[in-house]
XYZ file of C-alpha atoms in Angstrom:
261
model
C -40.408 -6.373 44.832
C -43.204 -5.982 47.272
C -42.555 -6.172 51.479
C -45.235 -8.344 52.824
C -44.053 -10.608 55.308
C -44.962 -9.466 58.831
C -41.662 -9.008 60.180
C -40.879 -6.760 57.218
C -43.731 -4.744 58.143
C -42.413 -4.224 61.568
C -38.720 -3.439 59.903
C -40.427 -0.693 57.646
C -42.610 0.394 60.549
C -39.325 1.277 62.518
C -37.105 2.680 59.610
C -40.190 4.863 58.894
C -40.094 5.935 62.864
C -36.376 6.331 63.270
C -36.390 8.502 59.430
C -38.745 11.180 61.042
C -37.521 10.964 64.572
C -34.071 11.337 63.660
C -35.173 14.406 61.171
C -36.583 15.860 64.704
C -33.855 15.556 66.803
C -31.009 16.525 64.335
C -32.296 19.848 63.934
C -32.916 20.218 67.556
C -31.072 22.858 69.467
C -28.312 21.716 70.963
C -28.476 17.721 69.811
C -26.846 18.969 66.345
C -23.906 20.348 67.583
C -20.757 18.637 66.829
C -19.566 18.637 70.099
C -22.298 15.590 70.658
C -20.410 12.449 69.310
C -22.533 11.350 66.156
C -22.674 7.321 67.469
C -25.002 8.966 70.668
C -27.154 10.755 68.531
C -27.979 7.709 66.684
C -28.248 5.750 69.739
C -30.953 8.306 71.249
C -32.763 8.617 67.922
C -32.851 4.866 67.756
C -34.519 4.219 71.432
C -36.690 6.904 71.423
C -38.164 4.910 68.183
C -38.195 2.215 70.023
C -40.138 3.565 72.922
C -42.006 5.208 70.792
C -43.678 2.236 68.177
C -45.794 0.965 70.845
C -47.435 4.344 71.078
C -48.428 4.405 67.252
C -51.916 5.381 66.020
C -53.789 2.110 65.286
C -54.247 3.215 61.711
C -51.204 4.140 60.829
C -49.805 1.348 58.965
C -53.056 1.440 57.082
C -52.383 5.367 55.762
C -49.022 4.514 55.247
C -49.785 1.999 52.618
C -47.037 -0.046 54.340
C -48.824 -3.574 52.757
C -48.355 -2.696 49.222
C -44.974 -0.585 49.979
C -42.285 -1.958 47.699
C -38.470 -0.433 47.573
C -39.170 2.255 45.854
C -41.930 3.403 47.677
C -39.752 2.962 51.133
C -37.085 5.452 49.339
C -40.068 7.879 49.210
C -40.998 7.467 52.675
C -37.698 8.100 53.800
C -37.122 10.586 51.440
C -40.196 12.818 52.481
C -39.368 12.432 56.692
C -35.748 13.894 55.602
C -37.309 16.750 53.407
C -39.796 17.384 56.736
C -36.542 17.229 58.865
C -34.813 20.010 56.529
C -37.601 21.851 56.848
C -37.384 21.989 60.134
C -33.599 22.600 60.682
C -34.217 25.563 58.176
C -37.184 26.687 60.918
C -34.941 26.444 63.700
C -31.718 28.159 61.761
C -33.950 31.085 60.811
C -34.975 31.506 64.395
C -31.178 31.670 66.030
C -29.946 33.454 62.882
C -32.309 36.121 64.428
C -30.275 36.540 67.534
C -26.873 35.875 65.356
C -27.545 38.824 62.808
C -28.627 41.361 66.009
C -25.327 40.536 67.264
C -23.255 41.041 64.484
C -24.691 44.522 64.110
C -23.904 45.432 67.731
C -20.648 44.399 67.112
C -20.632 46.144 64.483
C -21.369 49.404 66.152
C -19.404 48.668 68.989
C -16.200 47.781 67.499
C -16.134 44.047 68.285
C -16.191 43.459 64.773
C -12.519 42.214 64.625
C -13.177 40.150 68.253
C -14.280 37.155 66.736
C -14.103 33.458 68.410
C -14.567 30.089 67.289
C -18.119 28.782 68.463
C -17.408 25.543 69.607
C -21.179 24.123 68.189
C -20.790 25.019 64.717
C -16.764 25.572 64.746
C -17.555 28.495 62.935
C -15.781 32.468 63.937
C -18.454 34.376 65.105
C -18.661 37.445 66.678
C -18.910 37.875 70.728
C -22.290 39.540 71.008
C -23.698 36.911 68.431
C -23.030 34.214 70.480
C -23.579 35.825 74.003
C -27.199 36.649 72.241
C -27.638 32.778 70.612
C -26.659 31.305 74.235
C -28.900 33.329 76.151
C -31.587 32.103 73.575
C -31.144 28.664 73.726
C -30.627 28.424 77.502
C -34.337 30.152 77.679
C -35.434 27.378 75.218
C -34.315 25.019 78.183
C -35.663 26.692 80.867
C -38.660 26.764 79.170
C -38.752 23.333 78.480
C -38.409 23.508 74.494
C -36.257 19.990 74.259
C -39.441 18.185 76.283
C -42.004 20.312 73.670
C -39.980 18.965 70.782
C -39.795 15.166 72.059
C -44.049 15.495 72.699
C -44.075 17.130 69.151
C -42.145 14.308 67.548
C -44.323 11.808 69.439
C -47.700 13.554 68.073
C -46.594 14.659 64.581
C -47.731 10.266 63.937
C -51.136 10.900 64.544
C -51.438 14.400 62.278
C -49.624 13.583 59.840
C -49.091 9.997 58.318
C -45.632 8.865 57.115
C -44.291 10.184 54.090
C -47.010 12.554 53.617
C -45.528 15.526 53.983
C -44.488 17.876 51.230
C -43.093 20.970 49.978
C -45.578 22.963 48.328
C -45.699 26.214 47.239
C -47.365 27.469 50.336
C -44.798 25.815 51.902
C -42.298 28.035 50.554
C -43.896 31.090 50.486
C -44.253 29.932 54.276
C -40.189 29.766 54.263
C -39.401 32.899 52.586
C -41.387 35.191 54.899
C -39.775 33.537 58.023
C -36.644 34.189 56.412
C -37.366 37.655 55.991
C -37.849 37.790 59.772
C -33.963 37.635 60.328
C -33.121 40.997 59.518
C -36.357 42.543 60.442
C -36.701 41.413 63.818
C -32.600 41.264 64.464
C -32.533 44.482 63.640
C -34.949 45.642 66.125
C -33.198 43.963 68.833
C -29.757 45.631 67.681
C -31.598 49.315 66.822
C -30.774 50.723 70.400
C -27.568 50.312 70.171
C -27.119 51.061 66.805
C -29.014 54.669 67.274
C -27.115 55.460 70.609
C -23.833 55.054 68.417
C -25.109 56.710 65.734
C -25.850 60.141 67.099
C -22.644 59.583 69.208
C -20.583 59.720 65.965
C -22.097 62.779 65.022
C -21.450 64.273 68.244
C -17.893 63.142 67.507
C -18.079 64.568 64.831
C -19.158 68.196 65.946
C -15.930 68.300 68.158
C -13.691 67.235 65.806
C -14.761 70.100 63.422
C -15.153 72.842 66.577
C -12.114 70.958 68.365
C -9.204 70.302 66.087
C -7.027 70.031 69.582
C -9.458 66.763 71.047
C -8.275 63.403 70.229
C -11.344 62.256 68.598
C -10.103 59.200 66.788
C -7.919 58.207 70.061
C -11.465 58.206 71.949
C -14.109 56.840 69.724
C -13.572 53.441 70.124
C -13.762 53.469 74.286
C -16.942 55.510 73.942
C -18.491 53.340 71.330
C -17.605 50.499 73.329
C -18.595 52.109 76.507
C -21.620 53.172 75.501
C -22.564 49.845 73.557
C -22.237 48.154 76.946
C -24.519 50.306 78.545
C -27.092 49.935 76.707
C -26.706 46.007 76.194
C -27.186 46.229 79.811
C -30.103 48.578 79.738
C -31.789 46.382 77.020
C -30.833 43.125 78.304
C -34.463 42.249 80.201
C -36.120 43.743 76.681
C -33.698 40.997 74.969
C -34.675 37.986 77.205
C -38.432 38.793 77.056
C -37.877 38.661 73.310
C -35.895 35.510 73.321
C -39.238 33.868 75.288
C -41.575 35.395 72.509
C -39.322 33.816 69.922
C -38.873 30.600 71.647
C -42.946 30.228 71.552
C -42.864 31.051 67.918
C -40.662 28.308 66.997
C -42.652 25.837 69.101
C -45.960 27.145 67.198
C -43.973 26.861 64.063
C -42.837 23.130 64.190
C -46.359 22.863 65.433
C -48.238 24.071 62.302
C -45.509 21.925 60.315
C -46.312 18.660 61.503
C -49.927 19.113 60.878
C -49.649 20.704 57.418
């Protein structure tokens, strides 16, 4: 059964609008957290199409197909904006889970391992450092404007890339696997000062507990790994915002090269 009557058009026009806008903003920082009450979401998602159809490239109903669109071909087209927004929610994860792993291995080292809380966002245990390290990310993704560069992204993804175009490929997921492979490369920079401070103070622990059988080693290691891991989270901690700028850029450039794939 084929759509053709003109207000159908203008039905299909929208769902095809709110599918890819909605992809957007549900795997924006911050607007998928489950503290946000799902009925607003929708409600933003919804105007925004709205404000947003009257903005439209004039040809893109025509690369759409939308005159000779029948169900199944809407399924597709909604289909395809929901594959391009869980491609980018996996963009975004990969990007946090950069700051999430660093933390985990500085509490690791430091002994806050055990200190977990439950981040409100994802009401999920996590460990202290991991989300000191994901907040201070995604308060530099506001200060640098990031919700604003998605919204204009959204907005101009319609004129590089025409509804229900977009597809996984193989490049794509070559594309995906590499950034994955950032997490632990890149978290584990951020984490490595810390993690080589405590190292080479457990050998020096070490040393005096096989010179000084008398010292309370074990009674002492955790305040100096702890001590020491704060120190140097405060030493590091301009390094660590410049990084989380850097990062913040990349994921702009990335959802940037995904719309116009």
């Amino acid at each position: 059964m084929s759509i053709e009557l003109p207000l159908a058009l203008s039905v299909v026009k929208f769902v095809a609008i709110l599918s890819r806008i909605s992809a957007f903003m549900f795997a924006f920082p911050f607007f998928d957290s489950q503290q946000i009450p799902m009925n607003y979401k929708i409600f933003f998602s919804v105007v925004l199409s709205f404000c947003l159809m009257p903005g439209l490239p004039g040809n893109w109903s025509e690369a759409a197909s939308f005159g000779n669109l029948d169900l199944l071909g809407l399924f597709f087209l909604i289909a395809s904006e929901v594959i391009l927004g869980l491609t980018i929610s996996l963009v975004v994860l990969c990007i946090i889970e950069v700051f999430a792993f660093a933390g985990h291995v500085m509490a690791m080292d430091m002994g806050f391992l055990m200190a977990e809380s439950i981040d409100p966002s994802t009401e999920q245990s996590s460990s202290i450092t991991s989300q000191m390290l994901v907040q201070v990310f995604l308060v530099m993704f506001l200060i640098m404007e990031g919700h604003h560069e998605i919204i204009r992204l959204a907005a101009g993804s319609f004129e590089t890339l025409p509804p229900g175009a977009f597809l996984v490929d193989e490049g794509m997921l070559e594309f995906l696997i590499k950034l994955g492979s950032q997490i632990f490369l890149v978290g584990m920079q951020i984490a490595l000062p810390i993690f080589a401070v405590i190292f080479m103070s457990n050998i020096a622990l070490g040393l005096i507990a096989r010179f000084g059988e008398d010292f309370p080693v074990l009674d002492l290691s955790f305040a100096i790994h702890l001590g020491l891991g704060l120190i140097v989270l405060m030493a590091i901690f301009p390094i660590i915002m410049e990084i989380c700028r850097k990062m913040n850029e990349q994921l702009l450039n990335l959802l940037s090269l995904l719309v116009a794939y």
